[in-house]
PDB file of C-alpha atoms in Angstrom:
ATOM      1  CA  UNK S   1       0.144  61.343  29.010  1.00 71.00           C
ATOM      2  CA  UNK S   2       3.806  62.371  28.764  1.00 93.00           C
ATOM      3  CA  UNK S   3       5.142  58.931  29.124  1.00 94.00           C
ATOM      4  CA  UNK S   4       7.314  57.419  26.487  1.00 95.00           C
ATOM      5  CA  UNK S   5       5.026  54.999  24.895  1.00 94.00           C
ATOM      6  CA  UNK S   6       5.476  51.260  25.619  1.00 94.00           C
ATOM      7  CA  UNK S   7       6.017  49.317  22.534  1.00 94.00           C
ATOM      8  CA  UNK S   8       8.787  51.439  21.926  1.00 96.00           C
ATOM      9  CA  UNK S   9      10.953  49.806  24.284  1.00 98.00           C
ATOM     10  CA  UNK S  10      11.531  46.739  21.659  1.00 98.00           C
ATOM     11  CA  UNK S  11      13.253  49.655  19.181  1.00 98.00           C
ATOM     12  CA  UNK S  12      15.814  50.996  21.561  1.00 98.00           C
ATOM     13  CA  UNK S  13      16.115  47.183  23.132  1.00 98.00           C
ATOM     14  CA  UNK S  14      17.029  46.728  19.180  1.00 97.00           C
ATOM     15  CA  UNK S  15      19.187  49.785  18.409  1.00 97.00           C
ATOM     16  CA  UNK S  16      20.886  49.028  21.580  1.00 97.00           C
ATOM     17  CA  UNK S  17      21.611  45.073  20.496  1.00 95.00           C
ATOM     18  CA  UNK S  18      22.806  46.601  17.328  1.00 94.00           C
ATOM     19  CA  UNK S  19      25.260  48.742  18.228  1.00 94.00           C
ATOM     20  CA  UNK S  20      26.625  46.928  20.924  1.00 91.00           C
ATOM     21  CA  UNK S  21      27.788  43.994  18.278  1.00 89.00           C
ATOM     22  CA  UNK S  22      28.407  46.738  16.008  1.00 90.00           C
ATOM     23  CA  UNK S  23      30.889  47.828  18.352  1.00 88.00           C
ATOM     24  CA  UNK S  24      32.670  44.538  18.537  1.00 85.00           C
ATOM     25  CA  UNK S  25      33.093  44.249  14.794  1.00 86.00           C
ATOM     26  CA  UNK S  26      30.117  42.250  13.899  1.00 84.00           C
ATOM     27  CA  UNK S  27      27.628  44.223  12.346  1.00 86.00           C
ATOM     28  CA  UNK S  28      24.509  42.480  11.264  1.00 87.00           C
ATOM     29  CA  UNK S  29      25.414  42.822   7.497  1.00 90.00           C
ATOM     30  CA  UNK S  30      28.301  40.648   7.896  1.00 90.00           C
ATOM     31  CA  UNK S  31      25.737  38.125   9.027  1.00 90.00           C
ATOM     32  CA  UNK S  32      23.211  38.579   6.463  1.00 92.00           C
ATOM     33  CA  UNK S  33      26.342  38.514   3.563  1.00 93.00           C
ATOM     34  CA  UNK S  34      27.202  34.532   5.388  1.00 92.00           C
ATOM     35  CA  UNK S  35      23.606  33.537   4.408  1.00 96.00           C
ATOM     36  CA  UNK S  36      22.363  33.981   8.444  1.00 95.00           C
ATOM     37  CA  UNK S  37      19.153  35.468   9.641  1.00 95.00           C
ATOM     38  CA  UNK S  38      18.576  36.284  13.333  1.00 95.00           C
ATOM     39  CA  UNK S  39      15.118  36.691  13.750  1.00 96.00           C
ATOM     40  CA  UNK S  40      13.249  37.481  17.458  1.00 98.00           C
ATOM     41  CA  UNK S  41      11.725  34.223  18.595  1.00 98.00           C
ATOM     42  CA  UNK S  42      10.751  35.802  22.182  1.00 98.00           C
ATOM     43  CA  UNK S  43      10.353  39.390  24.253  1.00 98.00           C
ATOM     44  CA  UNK S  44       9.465  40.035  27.341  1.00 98.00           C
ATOM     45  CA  UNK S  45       9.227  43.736  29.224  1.00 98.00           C
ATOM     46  CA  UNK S  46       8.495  44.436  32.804  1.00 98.00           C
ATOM     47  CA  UNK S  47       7.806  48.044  33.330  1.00 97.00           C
ATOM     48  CA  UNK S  48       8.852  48.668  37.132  1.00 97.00           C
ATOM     49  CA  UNK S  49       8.514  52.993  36.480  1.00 96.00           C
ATOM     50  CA  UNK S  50       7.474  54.648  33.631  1.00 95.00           C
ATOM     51  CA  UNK S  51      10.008  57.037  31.400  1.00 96.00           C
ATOM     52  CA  UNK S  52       9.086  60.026  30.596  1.00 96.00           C
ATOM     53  CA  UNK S  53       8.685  61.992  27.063  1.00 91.00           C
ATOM     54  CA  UNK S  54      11.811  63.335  25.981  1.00 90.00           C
ATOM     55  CA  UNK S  55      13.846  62.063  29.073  1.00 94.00           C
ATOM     56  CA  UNK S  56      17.441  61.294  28.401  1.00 96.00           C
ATOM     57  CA  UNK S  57      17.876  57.175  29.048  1.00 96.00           C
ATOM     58  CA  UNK S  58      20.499  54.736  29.013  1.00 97.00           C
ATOM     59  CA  UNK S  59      19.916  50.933  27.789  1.00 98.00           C
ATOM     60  CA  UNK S  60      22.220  48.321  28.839  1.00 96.00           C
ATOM     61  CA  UNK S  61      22.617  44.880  27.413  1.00 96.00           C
ATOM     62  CA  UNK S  62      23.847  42.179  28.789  1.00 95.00           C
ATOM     63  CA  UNK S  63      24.507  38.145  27.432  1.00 92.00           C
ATOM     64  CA  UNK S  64      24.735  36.115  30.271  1.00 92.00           C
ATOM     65  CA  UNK S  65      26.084  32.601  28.042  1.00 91.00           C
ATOM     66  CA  UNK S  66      28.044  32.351  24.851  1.00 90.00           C
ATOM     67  CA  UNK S  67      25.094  31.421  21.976  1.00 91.00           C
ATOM     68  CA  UNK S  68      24.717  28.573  20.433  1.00 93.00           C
ATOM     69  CA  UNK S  69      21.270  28.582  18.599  1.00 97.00           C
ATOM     70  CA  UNK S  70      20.098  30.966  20.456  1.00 97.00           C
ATOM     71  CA  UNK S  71      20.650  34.187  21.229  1.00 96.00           C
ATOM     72  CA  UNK S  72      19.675  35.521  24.949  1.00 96.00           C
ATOM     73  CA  UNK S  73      19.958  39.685  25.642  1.00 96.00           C
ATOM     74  CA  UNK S  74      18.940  41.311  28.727  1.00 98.00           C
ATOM     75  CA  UNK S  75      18.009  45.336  28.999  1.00 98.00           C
ATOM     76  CA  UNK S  76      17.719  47.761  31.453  1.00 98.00           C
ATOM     77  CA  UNK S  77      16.707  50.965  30.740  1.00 98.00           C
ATOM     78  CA  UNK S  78      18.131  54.104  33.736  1.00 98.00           C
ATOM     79  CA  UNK S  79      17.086  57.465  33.977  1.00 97.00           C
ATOM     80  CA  UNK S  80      19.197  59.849  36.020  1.00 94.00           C
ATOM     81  CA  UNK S  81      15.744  60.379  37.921  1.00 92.00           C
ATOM     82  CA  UNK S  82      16.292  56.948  39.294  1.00 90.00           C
ATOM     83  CA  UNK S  83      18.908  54.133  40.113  1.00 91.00           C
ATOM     84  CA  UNK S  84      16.594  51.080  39.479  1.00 96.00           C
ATOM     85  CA  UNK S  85      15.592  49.873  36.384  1.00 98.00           C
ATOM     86  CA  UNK S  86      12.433  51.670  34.723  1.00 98.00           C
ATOM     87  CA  UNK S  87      12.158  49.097  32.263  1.00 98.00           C
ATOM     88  CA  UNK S  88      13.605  45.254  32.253  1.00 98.00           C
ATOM     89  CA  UNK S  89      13.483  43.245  29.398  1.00 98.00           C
ATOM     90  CA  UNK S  90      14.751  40.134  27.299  1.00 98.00           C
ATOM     91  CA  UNK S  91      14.828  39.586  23.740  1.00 98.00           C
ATOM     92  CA  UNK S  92      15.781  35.343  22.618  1.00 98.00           C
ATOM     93  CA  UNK S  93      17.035  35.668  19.311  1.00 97.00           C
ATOM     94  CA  UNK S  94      17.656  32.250  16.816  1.00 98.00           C
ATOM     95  CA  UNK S  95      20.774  32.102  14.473  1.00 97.00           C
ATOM     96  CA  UNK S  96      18.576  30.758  11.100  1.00 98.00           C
ATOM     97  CA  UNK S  97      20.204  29.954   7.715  1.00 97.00           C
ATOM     98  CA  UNK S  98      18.601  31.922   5.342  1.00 96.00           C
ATOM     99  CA  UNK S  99      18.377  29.631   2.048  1.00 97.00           C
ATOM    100  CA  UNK S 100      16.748  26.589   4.760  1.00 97.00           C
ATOM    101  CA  UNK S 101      14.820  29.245   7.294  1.00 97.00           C
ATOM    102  CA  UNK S 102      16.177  26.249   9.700  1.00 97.00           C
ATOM    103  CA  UNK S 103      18.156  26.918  12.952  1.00 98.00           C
ATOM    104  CA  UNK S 104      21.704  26.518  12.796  1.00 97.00           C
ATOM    105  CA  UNK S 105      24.433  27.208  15.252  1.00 96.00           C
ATOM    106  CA  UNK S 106      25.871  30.624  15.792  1.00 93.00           C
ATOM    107  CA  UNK S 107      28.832  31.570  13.476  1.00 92.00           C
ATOM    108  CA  UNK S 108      31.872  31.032  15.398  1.00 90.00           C
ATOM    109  CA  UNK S 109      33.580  34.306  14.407  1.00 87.00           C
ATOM    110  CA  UNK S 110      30.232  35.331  15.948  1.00 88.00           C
ATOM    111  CA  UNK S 111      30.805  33.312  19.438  1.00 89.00           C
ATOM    112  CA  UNK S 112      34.738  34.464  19.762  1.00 87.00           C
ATOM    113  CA  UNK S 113      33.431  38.320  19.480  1.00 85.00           C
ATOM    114  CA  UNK S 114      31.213  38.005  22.282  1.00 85.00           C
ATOM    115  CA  UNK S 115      33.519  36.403  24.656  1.00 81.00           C
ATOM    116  CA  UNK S 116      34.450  39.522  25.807  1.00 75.00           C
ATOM    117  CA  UNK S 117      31.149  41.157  26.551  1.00 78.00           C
ATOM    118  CA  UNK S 118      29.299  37.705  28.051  1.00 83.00           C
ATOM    119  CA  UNK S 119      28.564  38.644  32.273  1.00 71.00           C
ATOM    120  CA  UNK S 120      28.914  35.506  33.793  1.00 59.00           C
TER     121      UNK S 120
END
């Protein structure tokens, strides 16, 4: 088909989340070591154009509001080939204490580290 196949789009909407809160100093470890869990609770993908195999991409993410429980991350995924959007998508994520598996609020070392990258 030559298309990059669609479920894939969840992995680099993923390895994108992770190394953009890598890159502020929170890696997901340092999570985990507190006791927190931040499981996927909700996805969504539109695919406006497809990508092709072995085409270089970018994927942007974007937080729109601080966290609380939640967790809300928007991607875009760019070709050169094209300006718009190939691929939209948004991933809710939910801060959980491990030892409870109940919700709890998002670490506030957490919050303050995102300040800087939230688009309002």
């Amino acid at each position: 088909m030559g298309y990059v196949y669609y479920g894939r789009y969840l992995e680099y909407f993923e390895e994108a989340r992770t190394e953009m809160i890598r890159s502020l100093g929170l890696p997901y470890a340092k999570l985990e070591q507190n006791g927190i869990m931040l499981p996927v609770i909700h996805t969504q993908v539109d695919y406006k154009s497809p990508v092709f195999y072995d085409e270089l991409m970018d994927v942007e993410v974007l937080l729109f509001d601080i966290p609380t429980v939640r967790l809300e991350t928007f991607y875009y995924v760019r070709t050169d080939r094209r300006e718009a959007p190939h691929i939209q998508g948004k991933v809710e994520l939910c801060f959980m204490k491990e030892d409870t598996r109940k919700p709890c609020r998002a670490p506030s070392e957490f919050v303050n580290g995102l300040q800087e990258v939230v688009n309002r």
